Each structure stands twice: as C-alpha cells, then as structure tokens.
Coordinates of C-alpha atoms in Angstrom, one line a residue:
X8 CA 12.8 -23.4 -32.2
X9 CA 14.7 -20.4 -32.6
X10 CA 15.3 -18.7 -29.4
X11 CA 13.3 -21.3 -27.6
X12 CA 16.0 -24.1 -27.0
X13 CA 16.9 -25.7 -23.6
X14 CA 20.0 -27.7 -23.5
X15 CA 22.7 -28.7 -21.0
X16 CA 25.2 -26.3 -21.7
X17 CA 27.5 -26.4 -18.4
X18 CA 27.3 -30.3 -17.0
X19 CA 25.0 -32.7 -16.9
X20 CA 22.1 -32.4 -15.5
X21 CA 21.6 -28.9 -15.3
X22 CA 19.3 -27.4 -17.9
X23 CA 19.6 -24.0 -19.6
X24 CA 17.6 -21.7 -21.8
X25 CA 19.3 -20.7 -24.3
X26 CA 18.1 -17.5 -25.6
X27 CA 14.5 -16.3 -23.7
X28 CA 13.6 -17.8 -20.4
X29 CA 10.8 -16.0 -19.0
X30 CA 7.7 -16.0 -21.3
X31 CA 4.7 -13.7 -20.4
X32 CA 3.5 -13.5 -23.9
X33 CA 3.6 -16.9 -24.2
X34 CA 0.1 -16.9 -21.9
X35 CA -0.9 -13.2 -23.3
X36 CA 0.0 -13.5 -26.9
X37 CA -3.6 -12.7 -29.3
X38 CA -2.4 -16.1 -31.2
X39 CA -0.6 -18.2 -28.6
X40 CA -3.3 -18.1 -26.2
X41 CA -5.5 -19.6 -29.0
X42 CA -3.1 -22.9 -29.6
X43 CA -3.8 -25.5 -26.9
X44 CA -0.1 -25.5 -26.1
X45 CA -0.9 -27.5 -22.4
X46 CA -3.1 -30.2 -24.0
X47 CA 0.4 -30.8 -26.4
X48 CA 3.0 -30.5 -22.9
X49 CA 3.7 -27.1 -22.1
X50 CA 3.2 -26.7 -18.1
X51 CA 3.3 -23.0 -17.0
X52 CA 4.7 -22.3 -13.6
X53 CA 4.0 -18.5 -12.2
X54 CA 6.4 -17.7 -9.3
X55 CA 5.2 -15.3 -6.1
X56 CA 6.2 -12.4 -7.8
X57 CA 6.4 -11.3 -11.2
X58 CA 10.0 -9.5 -10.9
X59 CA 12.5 -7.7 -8.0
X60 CA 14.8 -4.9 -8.9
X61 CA 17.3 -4.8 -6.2
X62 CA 19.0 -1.8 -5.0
X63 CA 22.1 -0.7 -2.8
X64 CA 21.7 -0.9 1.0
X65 CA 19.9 -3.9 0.9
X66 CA 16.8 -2.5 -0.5
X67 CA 14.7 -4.0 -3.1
X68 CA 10.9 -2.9 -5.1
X69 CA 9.2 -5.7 -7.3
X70 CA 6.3 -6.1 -9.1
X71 CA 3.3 -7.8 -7.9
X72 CA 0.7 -9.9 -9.7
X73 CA -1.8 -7.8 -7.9
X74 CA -2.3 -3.7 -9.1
X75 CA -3.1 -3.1 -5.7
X76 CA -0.6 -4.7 -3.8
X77 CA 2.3 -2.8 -6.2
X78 CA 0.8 0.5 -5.6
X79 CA 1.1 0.1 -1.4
X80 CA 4.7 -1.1 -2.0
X81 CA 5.4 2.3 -3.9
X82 CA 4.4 4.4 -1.2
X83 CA 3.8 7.8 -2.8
X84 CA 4.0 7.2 -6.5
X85 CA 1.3 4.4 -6.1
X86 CA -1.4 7.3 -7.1
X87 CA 0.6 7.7 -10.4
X88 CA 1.2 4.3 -11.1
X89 CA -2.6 3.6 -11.1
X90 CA -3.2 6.1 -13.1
X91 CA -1.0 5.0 -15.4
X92 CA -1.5 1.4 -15.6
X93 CA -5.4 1.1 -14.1
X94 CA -7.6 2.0 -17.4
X95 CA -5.0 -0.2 -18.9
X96 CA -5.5 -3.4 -16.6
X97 CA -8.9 -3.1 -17.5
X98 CA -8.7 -3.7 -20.9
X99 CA -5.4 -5.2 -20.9
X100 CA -6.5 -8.2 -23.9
X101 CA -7.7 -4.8 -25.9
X102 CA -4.3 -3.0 -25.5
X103 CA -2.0 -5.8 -25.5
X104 CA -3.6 -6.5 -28.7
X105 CA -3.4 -3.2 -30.1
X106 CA 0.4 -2.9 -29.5
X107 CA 0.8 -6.1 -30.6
X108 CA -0.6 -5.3 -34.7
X109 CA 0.7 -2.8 -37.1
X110 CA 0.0 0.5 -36.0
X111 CA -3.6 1.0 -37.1
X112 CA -4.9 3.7 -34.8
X113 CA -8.8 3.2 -36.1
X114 CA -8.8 -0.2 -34.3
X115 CA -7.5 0.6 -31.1
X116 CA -9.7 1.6 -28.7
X117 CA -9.4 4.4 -26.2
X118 CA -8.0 2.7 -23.2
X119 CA -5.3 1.6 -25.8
X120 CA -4.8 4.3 -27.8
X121 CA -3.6 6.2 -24.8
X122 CA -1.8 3.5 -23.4
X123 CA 0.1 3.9 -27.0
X124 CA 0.2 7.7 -26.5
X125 CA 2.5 6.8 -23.8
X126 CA 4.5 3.6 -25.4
X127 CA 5.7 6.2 -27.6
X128 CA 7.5 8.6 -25.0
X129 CA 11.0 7.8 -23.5
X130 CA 11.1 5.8 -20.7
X131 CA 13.5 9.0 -19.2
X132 CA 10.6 11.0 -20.0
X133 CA 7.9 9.0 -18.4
X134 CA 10.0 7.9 -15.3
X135 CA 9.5 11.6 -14.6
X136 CA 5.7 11.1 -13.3
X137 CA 7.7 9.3 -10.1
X138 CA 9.1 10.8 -7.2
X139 CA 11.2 8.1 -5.8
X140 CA 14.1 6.2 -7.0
X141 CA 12.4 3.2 -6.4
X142 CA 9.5 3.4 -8.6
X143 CA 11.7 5.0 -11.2
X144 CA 14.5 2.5 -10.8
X145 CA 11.7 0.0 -11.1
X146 CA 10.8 1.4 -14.5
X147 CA 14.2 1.5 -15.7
X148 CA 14.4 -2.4 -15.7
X149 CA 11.4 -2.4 -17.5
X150 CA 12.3 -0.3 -20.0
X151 CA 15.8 -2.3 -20.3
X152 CA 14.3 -4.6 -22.6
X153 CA 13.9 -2.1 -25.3
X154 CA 17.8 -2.6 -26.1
X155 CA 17.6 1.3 -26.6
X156 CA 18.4 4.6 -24.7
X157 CA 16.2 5.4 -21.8
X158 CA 16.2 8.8 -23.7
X159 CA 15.2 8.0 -26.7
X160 CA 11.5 7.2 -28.1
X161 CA 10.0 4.3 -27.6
X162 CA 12.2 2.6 -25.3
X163 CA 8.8 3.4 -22.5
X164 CA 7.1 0.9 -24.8
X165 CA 8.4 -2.2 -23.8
X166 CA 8.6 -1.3 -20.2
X167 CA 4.6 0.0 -20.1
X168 CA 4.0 -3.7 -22.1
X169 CA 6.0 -5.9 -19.3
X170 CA 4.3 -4.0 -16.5
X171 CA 0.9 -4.7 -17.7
X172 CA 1.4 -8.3 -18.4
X173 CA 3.0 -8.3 -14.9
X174 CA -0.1 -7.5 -13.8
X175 CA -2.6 -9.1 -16.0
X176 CA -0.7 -12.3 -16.4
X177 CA 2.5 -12.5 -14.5
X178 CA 5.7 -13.2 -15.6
X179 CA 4.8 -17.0 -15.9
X180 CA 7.6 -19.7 -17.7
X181 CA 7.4 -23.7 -18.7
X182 CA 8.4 -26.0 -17.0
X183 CA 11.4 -28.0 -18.3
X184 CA 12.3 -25.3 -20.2
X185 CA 11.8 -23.2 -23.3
X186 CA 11.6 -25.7 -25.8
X187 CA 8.8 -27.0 -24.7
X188 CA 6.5 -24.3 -26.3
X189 CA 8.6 -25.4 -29.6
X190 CA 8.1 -28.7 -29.1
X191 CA 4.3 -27.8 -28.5
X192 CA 3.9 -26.1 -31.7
X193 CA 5.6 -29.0 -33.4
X194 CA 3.2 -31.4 -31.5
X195 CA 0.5 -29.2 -32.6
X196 CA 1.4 -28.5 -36.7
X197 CA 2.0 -32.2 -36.9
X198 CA -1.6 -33.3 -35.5
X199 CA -3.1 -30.7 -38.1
X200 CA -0.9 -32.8 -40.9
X201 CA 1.7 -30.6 -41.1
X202 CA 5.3 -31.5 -41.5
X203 CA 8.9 -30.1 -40.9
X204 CA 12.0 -31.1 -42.4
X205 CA 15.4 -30.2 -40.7
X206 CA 18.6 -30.0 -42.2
X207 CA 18.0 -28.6 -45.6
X208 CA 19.6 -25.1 -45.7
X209 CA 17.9 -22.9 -48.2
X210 CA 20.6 -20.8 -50.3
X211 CA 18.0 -18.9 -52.9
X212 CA 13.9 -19.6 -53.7
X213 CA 14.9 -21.6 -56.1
X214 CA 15.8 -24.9 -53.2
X215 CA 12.3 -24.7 -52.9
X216 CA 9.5 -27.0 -54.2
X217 CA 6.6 -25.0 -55.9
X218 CA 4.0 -23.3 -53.3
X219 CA 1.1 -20.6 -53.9
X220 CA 2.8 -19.1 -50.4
X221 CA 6.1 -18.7 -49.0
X222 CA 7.4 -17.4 -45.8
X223 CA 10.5 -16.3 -44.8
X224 CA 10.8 -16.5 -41.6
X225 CA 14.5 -14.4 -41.6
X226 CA 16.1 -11.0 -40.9
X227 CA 16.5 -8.4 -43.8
X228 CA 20.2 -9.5 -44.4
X229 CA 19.1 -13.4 -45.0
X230 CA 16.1 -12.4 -47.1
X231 CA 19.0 -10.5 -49.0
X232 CA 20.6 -13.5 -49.5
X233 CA 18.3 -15.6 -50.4
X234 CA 15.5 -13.7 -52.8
X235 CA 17.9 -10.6 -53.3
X236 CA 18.4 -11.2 -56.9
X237 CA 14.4 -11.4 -57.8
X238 CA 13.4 -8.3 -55.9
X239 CA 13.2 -5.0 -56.8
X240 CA 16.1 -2.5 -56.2
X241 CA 14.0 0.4 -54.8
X242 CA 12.7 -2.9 -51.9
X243 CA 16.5 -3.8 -51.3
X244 CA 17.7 -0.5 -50.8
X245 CA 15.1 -0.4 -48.0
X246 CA 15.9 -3.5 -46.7
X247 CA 19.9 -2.7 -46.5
X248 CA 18.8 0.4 -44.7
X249 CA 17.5 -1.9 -41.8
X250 CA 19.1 -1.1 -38.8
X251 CA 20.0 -4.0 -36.1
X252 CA 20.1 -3.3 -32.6
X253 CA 22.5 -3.9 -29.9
X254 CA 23.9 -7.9 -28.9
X255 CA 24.0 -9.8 -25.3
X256 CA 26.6 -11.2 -23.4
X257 CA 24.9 -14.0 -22.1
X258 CA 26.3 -16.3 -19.4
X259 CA 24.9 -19.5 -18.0
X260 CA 26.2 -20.7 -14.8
X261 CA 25.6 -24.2 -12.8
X262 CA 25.3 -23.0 -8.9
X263 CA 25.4 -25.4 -6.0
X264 CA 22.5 -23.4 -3.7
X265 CA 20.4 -20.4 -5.0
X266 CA 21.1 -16.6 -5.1
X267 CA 22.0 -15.4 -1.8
X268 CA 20.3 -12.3 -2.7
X269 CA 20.6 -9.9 0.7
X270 CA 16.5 -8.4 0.1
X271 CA 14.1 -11.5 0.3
X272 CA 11.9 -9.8 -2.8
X273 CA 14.5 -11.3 -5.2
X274 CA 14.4 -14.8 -3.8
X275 CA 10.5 -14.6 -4.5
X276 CA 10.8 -14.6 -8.4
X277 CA 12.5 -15.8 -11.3
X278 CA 13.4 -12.3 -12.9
X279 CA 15.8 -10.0 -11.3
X280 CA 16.5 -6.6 -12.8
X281 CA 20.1 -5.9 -11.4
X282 CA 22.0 -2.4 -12.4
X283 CA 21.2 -0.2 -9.5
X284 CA 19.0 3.3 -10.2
X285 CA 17.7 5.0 -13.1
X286 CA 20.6 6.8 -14.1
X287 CA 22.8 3.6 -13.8
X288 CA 20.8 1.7 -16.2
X289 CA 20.3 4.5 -18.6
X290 CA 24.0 5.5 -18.9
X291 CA 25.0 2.0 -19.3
X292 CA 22.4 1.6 -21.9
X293 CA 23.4 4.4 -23.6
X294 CA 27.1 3.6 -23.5
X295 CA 26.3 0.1 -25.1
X296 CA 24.1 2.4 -28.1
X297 CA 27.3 4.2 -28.6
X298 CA 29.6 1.1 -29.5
X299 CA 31.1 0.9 -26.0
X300 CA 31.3 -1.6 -23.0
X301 CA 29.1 -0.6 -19.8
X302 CA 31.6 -0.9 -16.5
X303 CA 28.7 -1.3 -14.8
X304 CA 26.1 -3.3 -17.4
X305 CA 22.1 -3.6 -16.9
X306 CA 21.8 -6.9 -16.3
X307 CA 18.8 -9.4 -16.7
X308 CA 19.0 -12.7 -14.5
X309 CA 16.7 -15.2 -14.3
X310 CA 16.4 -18.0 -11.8
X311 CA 14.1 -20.6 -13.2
X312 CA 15.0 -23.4 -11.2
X313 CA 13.7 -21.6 -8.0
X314 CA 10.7 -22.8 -8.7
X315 CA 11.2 -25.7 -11.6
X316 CA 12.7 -29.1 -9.9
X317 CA 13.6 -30.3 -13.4
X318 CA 16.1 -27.5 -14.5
X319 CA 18.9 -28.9 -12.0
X320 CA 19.7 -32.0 -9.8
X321 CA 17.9 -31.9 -5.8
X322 CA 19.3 -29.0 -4.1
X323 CA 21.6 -27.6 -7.0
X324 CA 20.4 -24.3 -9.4
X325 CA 21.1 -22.5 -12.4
X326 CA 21.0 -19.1 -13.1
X327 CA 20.4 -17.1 -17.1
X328 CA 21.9 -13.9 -17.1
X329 CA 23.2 -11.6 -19.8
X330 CA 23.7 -7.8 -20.6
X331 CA 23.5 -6.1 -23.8
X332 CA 27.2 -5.2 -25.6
X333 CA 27.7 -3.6 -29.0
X334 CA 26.0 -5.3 -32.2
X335 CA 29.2 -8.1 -33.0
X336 CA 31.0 -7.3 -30.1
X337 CA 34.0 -10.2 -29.3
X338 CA 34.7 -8.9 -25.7
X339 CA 33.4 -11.1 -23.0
X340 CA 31.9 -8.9 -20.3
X341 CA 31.0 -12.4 -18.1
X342 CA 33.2 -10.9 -15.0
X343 CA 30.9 -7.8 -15.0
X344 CA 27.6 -9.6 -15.5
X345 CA 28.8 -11.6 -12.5
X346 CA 30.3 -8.1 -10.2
X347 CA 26.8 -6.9 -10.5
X348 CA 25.0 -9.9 -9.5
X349 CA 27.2 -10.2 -6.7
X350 CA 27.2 -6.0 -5.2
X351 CA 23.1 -7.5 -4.7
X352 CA 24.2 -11.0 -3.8
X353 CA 27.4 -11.1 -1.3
X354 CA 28.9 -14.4 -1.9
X355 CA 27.1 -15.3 -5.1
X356 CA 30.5 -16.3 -7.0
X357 CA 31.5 -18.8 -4.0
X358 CA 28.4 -20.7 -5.5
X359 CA 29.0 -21.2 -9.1
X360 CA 30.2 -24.4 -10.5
X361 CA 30.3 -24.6 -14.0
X362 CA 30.0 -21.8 -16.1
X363 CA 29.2 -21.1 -20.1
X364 CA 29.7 -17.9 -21.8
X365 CA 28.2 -17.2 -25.2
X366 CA 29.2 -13.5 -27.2
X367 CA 27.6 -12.7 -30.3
X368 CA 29.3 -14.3 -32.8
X369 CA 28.1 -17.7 -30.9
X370 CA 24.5 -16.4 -30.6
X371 CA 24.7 -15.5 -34.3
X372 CA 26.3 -19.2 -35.2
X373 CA 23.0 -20.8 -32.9
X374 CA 20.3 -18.4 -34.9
X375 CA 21.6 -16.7 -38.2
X376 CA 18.5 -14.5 -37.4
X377 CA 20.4 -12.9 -33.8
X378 CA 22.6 -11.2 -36.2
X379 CA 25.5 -9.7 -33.9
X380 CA 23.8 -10.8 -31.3
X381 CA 20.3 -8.8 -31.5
X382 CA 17.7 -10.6 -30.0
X383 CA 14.9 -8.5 -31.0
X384 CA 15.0 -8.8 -35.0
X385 CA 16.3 -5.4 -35.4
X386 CA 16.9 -2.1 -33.6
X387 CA 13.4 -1.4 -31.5
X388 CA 13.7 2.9 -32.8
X389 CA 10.9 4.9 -33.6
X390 CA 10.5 4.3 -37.2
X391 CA 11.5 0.4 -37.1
X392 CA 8.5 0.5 -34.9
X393 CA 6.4 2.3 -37.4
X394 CA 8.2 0.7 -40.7
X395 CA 9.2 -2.7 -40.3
X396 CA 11.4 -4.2 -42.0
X397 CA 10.5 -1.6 -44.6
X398 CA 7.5 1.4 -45.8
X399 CA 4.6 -0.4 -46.5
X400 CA 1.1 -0.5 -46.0
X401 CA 1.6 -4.4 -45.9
X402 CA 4.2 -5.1 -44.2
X403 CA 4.7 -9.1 -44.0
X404 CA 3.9 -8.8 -48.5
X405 CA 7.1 -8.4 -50.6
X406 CA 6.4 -6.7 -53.5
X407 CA 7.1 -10.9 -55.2
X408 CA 3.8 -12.1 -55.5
X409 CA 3.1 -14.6 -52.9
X410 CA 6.7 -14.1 -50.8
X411 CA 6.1 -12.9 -47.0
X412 CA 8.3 -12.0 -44.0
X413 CA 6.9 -13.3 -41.0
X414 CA 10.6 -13.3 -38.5
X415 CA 10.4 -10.6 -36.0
X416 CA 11.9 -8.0 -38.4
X417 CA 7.9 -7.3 -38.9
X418 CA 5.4 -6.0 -36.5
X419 CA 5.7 -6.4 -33.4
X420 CA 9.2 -7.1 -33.5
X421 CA 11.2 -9.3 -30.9
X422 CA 9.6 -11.7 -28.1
X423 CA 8.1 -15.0 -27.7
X424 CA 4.3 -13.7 -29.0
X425 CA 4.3 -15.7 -32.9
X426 CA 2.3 -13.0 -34.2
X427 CA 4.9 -12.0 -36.7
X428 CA 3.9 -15.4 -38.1
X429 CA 0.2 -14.8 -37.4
X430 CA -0.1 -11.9 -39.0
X431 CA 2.1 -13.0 -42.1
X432 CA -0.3 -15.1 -42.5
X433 CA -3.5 -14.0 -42.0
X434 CA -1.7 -11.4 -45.5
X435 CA -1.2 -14.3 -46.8
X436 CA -5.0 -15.4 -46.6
X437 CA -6.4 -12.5 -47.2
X438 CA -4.3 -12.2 -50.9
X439 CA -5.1 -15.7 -51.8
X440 CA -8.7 -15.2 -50.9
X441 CA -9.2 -11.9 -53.0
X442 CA -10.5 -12.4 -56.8
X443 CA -7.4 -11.8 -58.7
X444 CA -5.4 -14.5 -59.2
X445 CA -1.9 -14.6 -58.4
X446 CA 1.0 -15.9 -60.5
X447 CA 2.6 -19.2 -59.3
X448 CA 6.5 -18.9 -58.5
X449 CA 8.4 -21.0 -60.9
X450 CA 9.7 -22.1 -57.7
X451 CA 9.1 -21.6 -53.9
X452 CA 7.0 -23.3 -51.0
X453 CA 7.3 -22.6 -47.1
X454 CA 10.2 -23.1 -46.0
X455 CA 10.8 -25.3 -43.4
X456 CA 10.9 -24.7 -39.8
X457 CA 13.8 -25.3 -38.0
X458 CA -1.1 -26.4 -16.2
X459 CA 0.4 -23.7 -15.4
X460 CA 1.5 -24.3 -11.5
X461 CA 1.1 -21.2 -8.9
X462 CA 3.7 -21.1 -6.1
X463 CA 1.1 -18.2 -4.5
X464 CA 1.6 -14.5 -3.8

C-alpha cells in the first residue's frame, strides 16, 4: 500500500496511519472516483469541517464545506476569496482534472486555465490579495503541503487544490484507516483476475518474467538501480538530476481524551494546521528548504478518531502529526511538534500515553520510495512540476520500449489521487494500441505491488 498503511504502532488497540491520513482525493481523484472502492469496504467519514488553523489568543479560522459559509467567517477578505475560488467551485471536476494531467494547456478550459494561472504564483504572492491575518494565515496552511517556500513558485498550487476540494468535497477520510483504500484496490484488481505477489524484491529487469508492459512504480534513484544499466546515458543524467524534497518528522501519540484545543473550530475537524501566522509558517518552511531545523515547525495534526470509533478503545484517541525536517535528517524534532500543538492546546501533553516517533531514515526503511523522508516523490519546484521525473513529451515512457514510470515522481506528483498509475497506463495503451509493433523485452513484466458517513456542518 505504500503510504496507505494503518497499524498499531503505540499499544494495542489504538490505530495509526502511517504515512497520509486525511484523503480528499481519494473521493475527487479523475480515476479513484471511477473504482467502486465502497462496494469493496472503503467507508468515508466527512467531519463538520473540512480544517481549523488555530491562532494565538484563542482565535481560530477554518474552512467550511460550504463557499458561502467560509466567505462570512472571513469578514472582509470573503469578496476576494470568492473571487478567487467561485468560477473554480463551479467547475471544480474540470480543474481538478486539469491540474491533475500533464500540463496540456489546449485541454483545459478557461475556468481552469486561470485557476492554473494562479497555481503557478507563490503562495507569499497570492496571500497578498488578503487583508487580514486570518485569511492569510489560513492560506499558509494550505500552502504548507507544498513542502516548499511560501516564496517560491508553485508552492500556491497545492494550497488553491486543498481549498477547492475543501469546498467541493471536503476533507473526507476511511474509516478504520488508510489501508482500507489499499485493501480496496486489492479487493478490486483480484475480482478483475489480477494477482499480487509479496515478498519478491526486484534487483534489475531481469527478476522479471517476460511482459509486453512494465511499470515501475519507484523514484528516480530505484529506477537507477534497477534498469540503470539498459538505459540511455543522456535519460540517466536526467534522472540523477532529479531533485527530492524535504522529509517529516512524524509522531504518533496514544491520548487518553481528545485535543483540548482552547477555540472550538479545531475540535470540529480532523485536520488542524498549527504554526501560528503567515510569516511563522513561511520562515519555518524556508528554514527547513535551507537544511535547518524550524524552532517553531509548521505542523500538520490530524485527529481521526474524533470522529472514527474504530481508531482507539471507548473514550481514548489518537492523534497524526508531523512537520517537515531536512531531506535525511536524524534529529528528532518530536518535542517541538508537541510545544506547538500544546501553545493551541494547554494541557495537551498531560494527555498523551504512548508515543511513536518515526525520522526519515525509518520512513525511508517503511517505503524505499519516501527517500529521506519526502513524501511527495520529489521536490514539488517549478520545473519538477513541468518535467517530471525528466524532459519529455511522454512522461510515464522511458525511452526502453515498453518500460513506464507510473510512482509519483510523474505527473501529478505526491497524494493519494493513483493517477500517476492511470496515466502510466493509459501511455501504455495507447503504445500498444498504435500500428508499430514493439520489441518484446528479453525480460520484464509488471512488477508486483506491494458510505461515506457525515457528522453534519
């Protein structure tokens, strides 16, 4: 599964998420939304709200489900907000879509092709059409995700893409758990008469049975590894030239009573944004970019069990939280994930009973693919957004006949969406398909994969 795995990783009984948690594109995703994933287990649960961004002196802003109701909360930058996420909203499947592909600007349409306009800016730069430190703060988290500087282009991408699927979606999750959207799709490939074996590591093309297709579903570094020696030299250049992005910190603790968050927006979701204002979040995200330690990191908590009675025994809870550290870092920044949760949460560390910290390396062991600890496949920068893992018109072909990258080192990159694999494989098809016929690998073959409920608003 990849970064969908839920285990017990403090003490029994309580269940954790091991790398994502919150799953949005799970419901949005072109491809995802085409599997019937709740006919094969997969329950999603949508809390109240979307996500809270708490800051000092009690105060908090959060996203609503509703346009509308976000745009009252925000007082005087409501106006701009609609403006900038209204056209949007109305053809949100449209633009989601769009920014979810290769950049192909003659399919977009115009609702998304100036929603991409703007994906392209800083998130620094865009805060600017705010007033308040709210709204802007409130942006900030969004943009967080990027794993980039809030100065530099595109980290406004992935906050305009979580603010729209905020609103056309929510911020929904699975009950029990992410693995149950792996377990889904392994439910679902084995009643099309597909099968997965486990266990075999694969060193080179040549562990692999013969196959007119195969996919590797790994970062530049691994595909190094394991075809390096049958591609060309101009191709690996490129690929050494791949940049990866910052790692996490990630902790996961067992609590014996929720939160006690002191503004009552944050104990209506499962997705807190914690690290104060705009500039807060952007220096510490810029320290991190820089090969340093934020004193005061951006962090991302999530509280699933709020509103999922299976992730904990009656009464107890557990809380996902991490912050992002240099790429390989070995220092374990737990104690400031935990001082930042608790400056919004007074009393917060009298709760925890069980803790479990994982750095890098530990991510890295999990996944080979989190290499360092980057979560997103590589570095989310301008031209890894526009050339992915490498120049080409194709990017998901090699230039092996028949040998495709489908891991999110491709278009679009990091998140629980599958279209890496989706669209690795619709090149795939369309190769196969055309008239020429293309020369069977001596060896090689796939390689082997390792009701939604609404609490109301």
């Amino acid at each position: 599964g990849g970064g969908m795995r839920t285990t017990e990783l403090t003490v029994p009984g309580f269940r954790h998420d091991v790398c994502s948690s919150i799953h949005p594109l799970g419901v949005a995703s072109p491809f995802l939304s085409t599997l019937p994933l709740e006919a094969h287990g997969v329950e999603w649960i949508e809390p109240p709200l979307p996500v809270a961004h708490p800051l000092d002196g009690g105060r908090a802003l959060a996203l609503h489900r509703s346009l509308d109701e976000t745009i009252a909360a925000m007082g005087v930058d409501g106006a701009a907000y609609r403006r900038l996420f209204g056209p949007a909203l109305d053809a949100w499947q449209d633009v989601i879509g769009g920014l979810l592909r290769p950049l192909r600007p003659a399919r977009y349409s115009q609702a998304a092709i100036r929603f991409a306009a703007a994906a392209v800016r800083s998130a620094r730069g865009l805060s600017r059409r705010f007033e308040t430190e709210g709204a802007r703060a409130l942006f900030a988290g969004m943009a967080g995700h990027s794993v980039m500087p809030l100065e530099r282009r595109p980290s406004a991408a992935a906050g305009l893409l979580l603010s729209l699927l905020a609103h056309a979606v929510g911020w929904p999750y699975p009950r029990g758990g992410a693995q149950s959207i792996a377990d889904a799709m392994v439910s679902i490939l084995r009643s099309l008469g597909g099968t997965i074996e486990t266990g075999h590591p694969v060193r080179s093309l040549g562990d692999l049975p013969p196959a007119r297709a195969v996919f590797l579903d790994l970062t530049p570094r691994q595909i190094l590894s394991v075809a390096g020696d049958r591609l060309p030299s101009k191709y690996q250049r490129r690929l050494r030239r791949f940049a990866y992005g910052p790692g996490v910190c990630k902790i996961d603790l067992a609590l014996d009573a929720p939160v006690p968050w002191t503004n009552e927006l944050c104990r209506r979701t499962a997705c807190v944004h914690v690290g104060g204002g705009f500039d807060e979040i952007a220096a510490a995200e810029d320290e991190v970019w820089n090969g340093k330690h934020a004193e005061r990191p951006f962090v991302l908590a999530a509280q699933t069990s709020l509103f999922d009675d299976t992730r904990a025994p009656a009464g107890k809870h557990t809380l996902w939280a991490y912050c992002h550290v240099p790429n390989g870092s070995t220092l374990d920044v737990s104690d400031r994930i935990e001082s930042q949760i608790e400056r919004f949460a007074p009393g917060f560390r009298d709760r925890i009973l069980a803790r479990h910290v994982m750095l890098p390396a530990e991510l890295e062991r999990r996944n080979p693919n989190l290499v360092g600890g980057d979560i997103n496949g590589g570095a989310q920068t301008l031209w890894q957004m526009l050339a992915r893992p490498a120049a080409r018109w194709d990017p998901y072909a090699t230039p092996i006949d028949g040998l495709y990258i489908c891991s999110a080192s491709t278009p679009p990159g990091g998140g629980v969406h599958g279209m890496c694999g989706h669209l690795a494989a619709q090149a795939a098809l369309l190769s196969l398909r055309a008239p020429k016929r293309l020369p069977r690998p001596a060896r090689g073959a796939a390689i082997p994969t390792q009701r939604r409920t609404d609490h109301g608003s």
